[in-house]
Amino acid sequence: MSMRVYIPRDAAAVAVGADEIAVAFEAVAAKRGIALEIVRTGSRGMCWLEPMVEVATTNGRVAFGPATVEDAASLFDAMMADGPHPLRLGIADELPWLKRQTRLTFKNCGVIDPRSIDDYKAHDGYKGLLRALSLGTDGILDDVTKSGLRGRGGAGFPTGIKWKTVAQTSADQKYIVCNADEGDSGTFADRMIMEGDPFVVIEGMTIAGVAVGATRGYIYIRSEYPHAIVAMNAAIKAARRAGFLGKSVGGSAHAFDMEVRVGAGAYVCGEETSLLESLEGRRGLVRAKPPLPAHQGLFGKPTVINNVLSFAAIPFILDGGAKAYSEFGVGRSRGTMPLQIAGNVKHGGLFEVAFGLTLGEIVDDIAGGTFTGRPVRAVQVGGPLGAYFPRALFDTPFDYEAFAARDGLIGHAGIVVFDDSVDMSKQARFAMEFCAIESCGKCTPCRIGSTRGVETIDKIRKGEQVAANIAVVEDLCNTMKFGSLCALGGFTPYPVMSALKHFPEDFGAPSRLQAAE
Amino acid sequence: MTKLIIDGKEIEVPAEYTLIQACEAAGAEIPRFCYHERLSIAGNCRMCLVEVKGSPKPIASCAWGVRDCRPGPNGEPPEINTRTPMVKKAREGVMEFLLINHPLDCPICDQGGECDLQDQAMGYGVDTSRFAENKRAVEDKYIGALVKTSMNRCIQCTRCVRFTTEVCGVPEMGATGRGEDMEITTYLESALTSELQGNLVDICPVGALTSKPYAFAARPWELGKTQSIDVMDGVGSAIRVDTRGREVMRILPRINEAVNEEWISDKTRHIVDGLRTQRLDRPYIRENGKLRAASWPEAFAAINAKAGRLDGKRIGAIAGDLASVEDMYALKELLAKFGSHNLAVEGGAAFDPALGRASYIFNPTIAGIDQADAFLIIGSNPRKEAAVLNARIRKRWRTGQMKVGVIGEKAELTYGYEYLGAGTDTLSDLVAGKQSFADVLKNAKHPIVLVGAAATSRHDGAAVLAQAAKLAAGIGAIKDGWNGFGVLQTAASRVGALDIGFVPGGKGLTAEQMGTFGTIDVLFSLGADDSKIADGTFVVYIGTHGDKGAHRADVILPGAAYTEKSGIYVNTEGRVQMANRAGFPPGDAREDWAIVRALSDALGKTLPFDSLSALRQQLFKAYPHLMRLDQIEAGGGIDALAAKGGKVETAPFKSPVSDYYLTNPIARASAVMAECSRLASGKIMTAAE
């Protein structure tokens, strides 16, 4: 008798005991005398069910979760017998959370062994690259442009145009840089894909290298992601051994190799130009643009710098999926977006879906409302610098332009939900405080505005000259928004102003505030 | 050229301009703090915001290129507005932020009256702040003897960081901390090591970096301003001498793109206190081995008693580093009346004006360095001998289009170079094409061969110079429109002296011969402090400071320093420039030419000019090129020099400038220069001192 069990090694699963469960399973198997093969996969993205253990059956993989060490023996027996268990969830692929998704980027995440390039290849891996090699620069750029893919890091700049700019700039050396400094609160898609399917990122970067004529790639991962760093390093080694990185990529004339660089913890290093400064070994300070990185990026050379998710979307697109990709979505937001649902929600996790769902559908339907069961009061979309949306705006479709029209942003598609116990003035203060701590200090508006913003909001929260101080905050936000050098200072006003606009009552009556505190 | 519409006015500007330059060209004034034309663009102060049509946000004009602007939908030229309400509001917002933390200490700030922040606050500031919280407080930093810090005033524009890194080539300044905690400092608060650090004071747009020696000395509006020329080295930097009453308070750079751009060296700027101390303010006569104060007639009588009846052969004259052309001309004429040809300028022994002007000037010109693609330094440390010129070399080197090779001492020059060797052997190898750098020079379009004082101050200086000229000719450095052979003269007087033939004429004695026992009886020393003079020679010292020369003198005639007289100086390029009088010499001291003129009367050999203009008329008649101010009389070829040959010794080149800060009597009298010298030598002062 033998059995194959899938236990995630994703950081979110490990945090709730996946490693211990794997050990417990082995112990049980030894006791029962049954050959057990444990495959450590990525996460399927259902965080409330982690650690979710799957077993291979003739009908497909059956999922159980959330498992604990105490459940190991009973789970093992239920799996062996293919019998009932209180934690049995059913066939994994049939679970409603996964069924409702359109998984293009994350299709292998949680399915394959992230350490095995053979497993990756068995799941359509490197098909995109091989086709890209036969297409050549123009063909690749054409596909990427046609797919309508826009930068998934937040700014939503068309990826095809960016690549084309680099391809058309002549230089003796070009670089591909992958921005994996995922610092936004409430976001984890980059980490998940790096831990669950690192090869898709490597393949995406390799295709970019082939497209623009770059021979060197860097993936800049924040030091807070130790598991992702290990996974990426292992995958790069495997890809090199398999001939997909190195002097002759996939047996072609193209050379491309890459390495992992680890950040030191500054949020601002997620901004592309300060990331480049940091990569070059300098202080993580934002550069003035222009020149664009596409013209003068890393070490002054033309550089494609994209988010992890942008690169991860590429292999599907190049594997003949450009048209299919572009058919998903609405308006100018094409394809799918891996939503990261977090905060006070019943069902948090990763949900990849075509653009166009309304915010209400995402929050009420998919996330299932709040974890506390209290009504949803506000949703912050796009990380700590995204706007707060009240219930009144839940009809906003998830789309770059629709959010921008309502003074919001989808950013990296992190969605953080708050129930009605939230104090929005405190959240506004938090936004300013975040900026004050994370500002690189280079430009005046961000450096000074954030610190003084905290102080002024404190005064409002204390009920001191509320109307006058709100006017100061508004002016201050305007200066930051219009004057800042990069998006850190430029977007900090979004959460502040949206909180002020949609939840004025939290900034108003001093008596209520005092009572609440 | 690209067409833009700026404030409704159509204008054509070069495409490589940034918007701030384009707006300036259109006559729109753009406030700025971090932007500086000669530094890289940081784009961090956010004061230069303008509105670009089509952009939802105002744009920092310093960082936005003209070629980055997109035309309108129907191909209209990009439209930029600098005076719209949006622009005004954005700038006011930034100004409000800057003033939140900036202390309101303008009344006690040395920058007051010439402060960019103060000026801009008049335009964009308000009278009261809406932020009443405590201001950010930052401890002051020690960054050396010349620049005082007051870091509460710092607005983090990072001009200083960029200046030290880019122009000075000493990356010793930087920022620590993030966000509001960001502070500017030097590494471990050590003193800066640049010879150009004084410029930080001009670079800083606020009062964070001010002049330490000038602290609390005067207000800018109290000062008389005189445009003049520096004489501390052979570069001839353009300066402005600021005086209050008769006292020189400070020296600032003026812009001269052809010479010093807008930098001056620390010696140029900070010898000011040396102009006040150790001054000779009355004549002295040596009696019984001791100097005693005397009147002018007494002094003249003493000279007359010694020299009046002497034969010209027994009389000589040596001019020092700071002598002006007029002074030397007057002295030369006086010696001519004696029939003496014993004339020499300090450090000029290697040069022979008969070989043509090109044999002793920096032919490629300082601005020409910007075109050079290969640069050979023979026996020179330009960083010490001409700090501002060295910055020019560094500037060109940074573009990556010029390779530098050095023969001589291995020194930190602030740019990378290929070290070829220590002395004449290497030079001979190079002439013979045995060195790989010879190919670099040969293949260069605009090569420069710089010969410095370490080569020309040697006994065999003339032969080394000839060999260098041979090399320059051999590699094709002299061609149509380009003469790449350049001598870096270390003294302000030297080219002028060579131009007017202040050199041993005929069988005249050299400076070295004049210094030998028994060759002459009377020596006129025009500020020649560094010459060795034999015992028994009667020395008439005309100079400004109680320095080495005065100590050896038998009669001292107090002269005027360069800020106290109008005088022509010819810089190392051969550029004729005029220094102007900013103040008066102290006490009984007089302008040197007038002293010589009065002395000539007392000696019964009256010179035929009664005024400076009469002197100049004669001078210009004899040497017309000296009349053409700010111009360079082309030097011609160097074939004669190259053909001269001569025997060279094998000793390695050694710079005669042992201490950059103490090269002349004024600098040696300056306490500030002494402190700089001490810092540079690395000596640590103990608590007791």
Coordinates of C-alpha atoms in Angstrom, one line a residue, chain A residues 77-439:
Chain A
D77 CA -7.0 6.6 8.3
A78 CA -9.8 8.5 6.5
M79 CA -7.5 9.1 3.6
M80 CA -6.5 5.5 3.4
A81 CA -10.1 4.4 3.5
D82 CA -11.3 7.3 1.3
G83 CA -13.9 7.6 4.0
P84 CA -15.7 10.4 5.8
H85 CA -14.0 12.8 8.2
P86 CA -15.2 16.0 9.9
L87 CA -12.5 17.9 8.1
R88 CA -13.1 16.4 4.7
L89 CA -13.8 19.1 2.2
G90 CA -14.3 17.1 -1.0
I91 CA -12.5 17.1 -4.3
A92 CA -10.1 20.0 -4.2
D93 CA -10.8 21.2 -7.7
E94 CA -14.5 21.1 -7.1
L95 CA -14.3 23.4 -4.0
P96 CA -16.5 26.5 -4.7
W97 CA -13.6 28.9 -3.9
L98 CA -11.4 27.3 -6.6
K99 CA -14.3 26.6 -9.0
R100 CA -15.4 30.2 -9.2
Q101 CA -11.9 31.4 -10.1
T102 CA -10.2 31.8 -13.4
R103 CA -6.7 30.6 -12.5
L104 CA -4.3 31.5 -15.3
T105 CA -1.4 32.8 -13.3
F106 CA -1.9 30.6 -10.3
K107 CA -3.1 27.5 -12.1
N108 CA -0.1 25.5 -10.8
C109 CA 0.1 27.1 -7.4
G110 CA -0.8 24.5 -4.7
V111 CA -0.9 21.8 -7.4
I112 CA 2.7 21.2 -8.2
D113 CA 5.9 20.6 -6.2
P114 CA 7.7 24.0 -6.4
R115 CA 11.1 22.2 -6.1
S116 CA 10.5 20.0 -9.1
I117 CA 11.1 21.4 -12.6
D118 CA 9.8 18.1 -14.0
D119 CA 6.5 18.6 -12.2
Y120 CA 6.4 22.2 -13.6
K121 CA 7.1 20.9 -17.1
A122 CA 4.4 18.2 -16.7
H123 CA 2.0 21.1 -16.0
D124 CA 2.6 23.0 -19.3
G125 CA 5.7 24.6 -17.8
Y126 CA 8.2 26.2 -20.2
K127 CA 5.9 25.8 -23.2
G128 CA 5.6 29.5 -23.3
L129 CA 9.3 30.0 -23.3
L130 CA 9.8 27.5 -26.1
R131 CA 7.2 29.2 -28.2
A132 CA 8.7 32.5 -27.4
L133 CA 12.1 31.4 -28.6
S134 CA 10.6 30.4 -31.9
L135 CA 8.7 33.7 -32.1
G136 CA 11.5 36.1 -31.6
T137 CA 11.4 39.7 -30.3
D138 CA 8.6 41.1 -32.4
G139 CA 6.4 38.1 -32.0
I140 CA 6.7 38.1 -28.2
L141 CA 6.1 41.8 -28.0
D142 CA 3.1 41.4 -30.2
D143 CA 1.6 38.7 -28.0
V144 CA 2.3 40.6 -24.8
T145 CA 0.8 43.8 -26.2
K146 CA -2.2 41.9 -27.6
S147 CA -2.9 40.3 -24.3
G148 CA -3.6 43.7 -22.8
L149 CA -1.5 42.8 -19.8
R150 CA -0.8 45.8 -17.5
G151 CA 1.8 46.1 -14.8
R152 CA 0.4 44.2 -11.8
G153 CA 2.5 46.1 -9.3
G154 CA -0.1 48.8 -9.0
A155 CA 0.5 51.5 -11.6
G156 CA -1.0 49.4 -14.4
F157 CA 1.3 50.5 -17.2
P158 CA 0.9 48.4 -20.3
T159 CA 3.6 45.7 -20.1
G160 CA 4.0 45.4 -23.9
I161 CA 4.8 49.1 -24.3
K162 CA 7.4 48.9 -21.5
W163 CA 9.1 45.9 -23.1
K164 CA 9.0 47.5 -26.5
T165 CA 10.7 50.6 -25.2
V166 CA 13.5 48.5 -23.7
A167 CA 13.8 46.3 -26.8
Q168 CA 14.1 49.4 -29.0
T169 CA 16.8 51.1 -26.8
S170 CA 20.2 49.9 -27.9
A171 CA 22.8 49.1 -25.3
D172 CA 25.6 46.7 -24.7
Q173 CA 23.8 45.3 -21.7
K174 CA 20.2 45.2 -20.6
Y175 CA 18.6 43.9 -17.5
I176 CA 15.4 42.3 -16.3
V177 CA 14.5 43.1 -12.8
C178 CA 11.6 41.5 -10.9
N179 CA 10.1 43.5 -8.1
A180 CA 9.4 41.1 -5.3
D181 CA 9.6 43.6 -2.6
E182 CA 5.9 43.1 -1.7
G183 CA 5.5 45.5 1.2
D184 CA 1.8 46.5 1.0
S185 CA -0.2 45.4 3.9
G186 CA -2.8 42.9 3.0
T187 CA -1.0 41.6 -0.1
F188 CA 0.7 38.2 -0.4
A189 CA 0.2 37.1 -4.0
D190 CA 3.9 37.6 -4.9
R191 CA 5.0 35.5 -2.0
M192 CA 2.5 32.8 -2.7
I193 CA 3.5 32.4 -6.3
M194 CA 7.2 32.5 -5.5
E195 CA 6.7 29.8 -2.9
G196 CA 4.1 27.8 -4.8
D197 CA 5.3 28.1 -8.4
P198 CA 8.6 29.8 -8.7
F199 CA 9.3 28.5 -12.2
V200 CA 6.5 30.5 -13.7
V201 CA 8.2 33.7 -12.5
I202 CA 11.6 32.5 -13.8
E203 CA 10.0 31.6 -17.1
G204 CA 8.3 35.0 -17.4
M205 CA 11.6 36.8 -16.7
T206 CA 13.4 34.6 -19.2
I207 CA 10.8 35.4 -21.9
A208 CA 11.3 39.1 -21.1
G209 CA 15.0 38.6 -21.4
V210 CA 14.6 37.0 -24.8
A211 CA 12.2 39.6 -25.9
V212 CA 14.2 42.7 -25.1
G213 CA 17.7 41.2 -25.5
A214 CA 18.6 41.2 -21.8
T215 CA 21.0 38.6 -20.6
R216 CA 20.9 39.2 -16.9
G217 CA 18.0 39.2 -14.4
Y218 CA 17.6 40.1 -10.8
I219 CA 14.7 39.3 -8.5
Y220 CA 14.6 41.6 -5.6
I221 CA 12.9 39.9 -2.7
R222 CA 12.2 41.5 0.7
S223 CA 14.1 39.9 3.5
E224 CA 10.8 39.2 5.3
Y225 CA 10.1 36.4 2.8
P226 CA 12.6 33.8 3.8
H227 CA 10.6 30.9 2.4
A228 CA 10.2 32.7 -0.9
I229 CA 13.9 33.3 -1.0
V230 CA 14.7 29.7 -0.5
A231 CA 12.1 28.6 -3.1
M232 CA 13.4 31.0 -5.7
N233 CA 17.0 30.1 -5.2
A234 CA 16.2 26.4 -5.4
A235 CA 14.2 27.0 -8.6
I236 CA 16.9 29.1 -10.2
K237 CA 19.4 26.3 -9.5
A238 CA 17.0 23.7 -11.0
A239 CA 16.3 25.8 -14.1
R240 CA 20.0 26.3 -14.6
R241 CA 20.6 22.6 -14.3
A242 CA 17.8 21.9 -16.8
G243 CA 19.3 24.4 -19.3
F244 CA 16.5 26.9 -19.0
L245 CA 18.9 29.5 -17.6
G246 CA 22.5 30.0 -18.6
K247 CA 24.4 30.6 -21.8
S248 CA 21.9 28.8 -24.0
V249 CA 18.4 29.2 -22.8
G250 CA 16.4 26.0 -23.8
G251 CA 19.1 25.2 -26.3
S252 CA 18.7 28.5 -28.2
A253 CA 21.2 31.2 -29.0
H254 CA 19.8 33.4 -26.2
A255 CA 21.7 33.7 -23.0
F256 CA 19.9 34.6 -19.8
D257 CA 20.7 34.0 -16.2
M258 CA 19.4 35.5 -13.0
E259 CA 19.9 35.7 -9.3
V260 CA 18.0 36.6 -6.1
R261 CA 18.9 39.8 -4.3
V262 CA 17.5 40.3 -0.8
G263 CA 16.2 43.7 0.3
A264 CA 16.9 45.0 3.7
G265 CA 13.4 46.0 4.8
A266 CA 12.6 49.4 3.4
Y267 CA 9.1 49.7 2.1
V268 CA 10.2 52.4 -0.4
C269 CA 12.5 49.9 -2.1
G270 CA 9.3 48.5 -3.6
E271 CA 9.2 51.7 -5.7
E272 CA 11.0 50.8 -8.9
T273 CA 13.7 53.4 -9.0
S274 CA 14.7 53.1 -5.3
L275 CA 14.7 49.4 -5.8
L276 CA 17.2 49.9 -8.6
E277 CA 19.3 52.1 -6.3
S278 CA 19.2 49.5 -3.7
L279 CA 20.2 46.8 -6.2
E280 CA 23.2 48.9 -7.1
G281 CA 24.2 48.9 -3.5
R282 CA 23.2 52.4 -2.6
R283 CA 20.7 54.0 -0.2
G284 CA 17.1 53.2 -1.3
L285 CA 16.3 56.6 -2.5
V286 CA 13.8 57.4 -5.3
R287 CA 15.2 58.6 -8.5
A288 CA 13.7 61.5 -10.4
K289 CA 12.0 60.2 -13.6
P290 CA 12.7 60.7 -16.5
P291 CA 14.9 59.0 -17.4
L292 CA 12.7 56.0 -17.3
P293 CA 14.2 52.7 -16.2
A294 CA 13.4 51.5 -19.7
H295 CA 16.0 53.9 -21.0
Q296 CA 18.4 54.2 -18.0
G297 CA 17.6 51.7 -15.3
L298 CA 19.9 49.4 -13.4
F299 CA 23.5 50.6 -13.6
G300 CA 22.3 53.1 -16.2
K301 CA 21.3 50.4 -18.7
P302 CA 17.9 49.8 -20.2
T303 CA 15.9 47.7 -17.8
V304 CA 12.6 46.0 -17.7
I305 CA 11.3 46.2 -14.2
N306 CA 8.0 44.4 -13.5
N307 CA 6.1 43.0 -10.6
V308 CA 6.2 39.3 -9.8
L309 CA 2.6 38.9 -11.0
S310 CA 3.3 40.6 -14.3
F311 CA 6.1 38.1 -15.1
A312 CA 4.0 35.2 -13.8
A313 CA 1.3 36.1 -16.2
I314 CA 3.6 35.9 -19.2
P315 CA 4.1 32.1 -19.7
F316 CA 0.3 31.6 -20.1
I317 CA 0.2 34.5 -22.6
L318 CA 3.1 33.2 -24.6
D319 CA 1.8 29.7 -24.6
G320 CA -0.8 30.8 -27.2
G321 CA -2.9 32.4 -24.6
A322 CA -2.7 36.0 -25.6
K323 CA -6.1 36.2 -27.1
A324 CA -7.7 34.1 -24.3
Y325 CA -6.1 36.4 -21.8
S326 CA -7.4 39.5 -23.4
E327 CA -10.9 38.2 -23.6
F328 CA -11.1 38.2 -19.8
G329 CA -11.8 41.5 -18.1
V330 CA -13.6 44.7 -18.7
G331 CA -12.7 48.1 -20.3
R332 CA -9.0 48.6 -20.5
S333 CA -8.3 46.2 -17.6
R334 CA -7.8 42.9 -19.4
G335 CA -7.1 39.4 -18.1
T336 CA -7.3 38.2 -14.6
M337 CA -6.2 39.7 -11.3
P338 CA -5.1 37.6 -8.3
L339 CA -7.1 39.3 -5.5
Q340 CA -5.7 39.1 -2.0
I341 CA -8.6 39.2 0.4
A342 CA -7.6 39.9 4.0
G343 CA -8.5 41.8 7.1
N344 CA -11.7 41.1 9.0
V345 CA -13.1 38.5 6.6
K346 CA -14.6 35.1 6.9
H347 CA -12.8 33.7 4.0
G348 CA -9.5 35.3 3.3
G349 CA -7.0 34.2 0.7
L350 CA -6.0 34.4 -2.9
F351 CA -8.7 34.6 -5.5
E352 CA -7.7 35.0 -9.1
V353 CA -10.5 36.2 -11.3
A354 CA -11.1 38.3 -14.4
F355 CA -11.5 42.0 -13.8
G356 CA -15.0 43.3 -13.5
L357 CA -16.4 41.9 -10.3
T358 CA -17.9 44.6 -8.1
L359 CA -16.3 45.3 -4.8
G360 CA -19.6 44.2 -3.1
E361 CA -19.4 40.8 -4.8
I362 CA -15.9 40.4 -3.7
V363 CA -16.4 41.4 -0.1
D364 CA -19.9 40.0 0.6
D365 CA -20.0 37.1 -1.7
I366 CA -16.5 35.7 -2.0
A367 CA -15.1 36.8 1.3
G368 CA -18.3 36.0 3.0
G369 CA -18.5 39.2 5.0
T370 CA -16.6 39.8 8.2
F371 CA -15.0 37.3 10.5
T372 CA -16.6 39.0 13.5
G373 CA -20.0 38.8 11.9
R374 CA -20.5 42.6 12.3
P375 CA -21.4 44.7 9.3
V376 CA -18.7 45.8 6.9
R377 CA -17.9 49.4 7.3
A378 CA -14.9 50.1 5.1
V379 CA -12.7 48.3 2.6
Q380 CA -9.2 49.4 1.8
V381 CA -8.1 48.4 -1.7
G382 CA -4.5 48.6 -2.9
G383 CA -2.4 48.4 0.2
P384 CA -1.7 51.0 2.9
L385 CA -1.8 53.8 0.3
G386 CA -5.2 52.8 -1.2
A387 CA -8.4 54.6 -0.6
Y388 CA -11.1 53.4 1.9
F389 CA -14.4 52.5 0.2
P390 CA -17.6 52.7 2.2
R391 CA -20.5 50.4 1.5
A392 CA -22.0 53.1 -0.7
L393 CA -19.3 52.5 -3.3
F394 CA -19.6 48.7 -3.3
D395 CA -21.0 48.8 -6.8
T396 CA -17.5 49.9 -8.1
P397 CA -16.3 47.2 -10.6
F398 CA -12.8 45.9 -10.0
D399 CA -11.0 47.7 -12.9
Y400 CA -8.2 50.2 -12.9
E401 CA -10.2 53.1 -14.4
A402 CA -13.4 52.6 -12.4
F403 CA -11.4 52.7 -9.2
A404 CA -9.5 55.7 -10.3
A405 CA -12.7 57.5 -11.2
R406 CA -13.8 57.1 -7.6
D407 CA -10.4 58.4 -6.2
G408 CA -9.2 55.0 -5.4
L409 CA -6.7 52.5 -6.8
I410 CA -6.6 48.7 -7.1
G411 CA -2.8 48.7 -6.8
H412 CA -1.6 45.2 -6.1
A413 CA -5.2 44.1 -5.5
G414 CA -4.9 43.7 -1.8
I415 CA -8.3 44.0 -0.2
V416 CA -8.5 44.7 3.5
V417 CA -12.0 44.6 5.1
F418 CA -13.0 46.4 8.3
D419 CA -16.2 46.0 10.3
D420 CA -18.1 48.7 12.0
S421 CA -15.9 48.9 15.0
V422 CA -13.2 50.6 13.0
D423 CA -12.2 54.2 13.9
M424 CA -11.5 55.8 10.5
S425 CA -9.7 58.7 12.0
K426 CA -7.3 56.2 13.5
Q427 CA -6.9 54.6 10.1
A428 CA -6.2 58.0 8.6
R429 CA -3.6 58.6 11.2
F430 CA -2.1 55.2 10.5
A431 CA -1.7 56.1 6.8
M432 CA 0.3 59.2 7.7
E433 CA 2.3 57.4 10.3
F434 CA 3.1 54.6 7.8
C435 CA 4.4 57.2 5.4
A436 CA 6.3 59.0 8.1
I437 CA 8.1 55.8 9.0
E438 CA 8.6 54.5 5.5
S439 CA 9.4 57.8 3.7

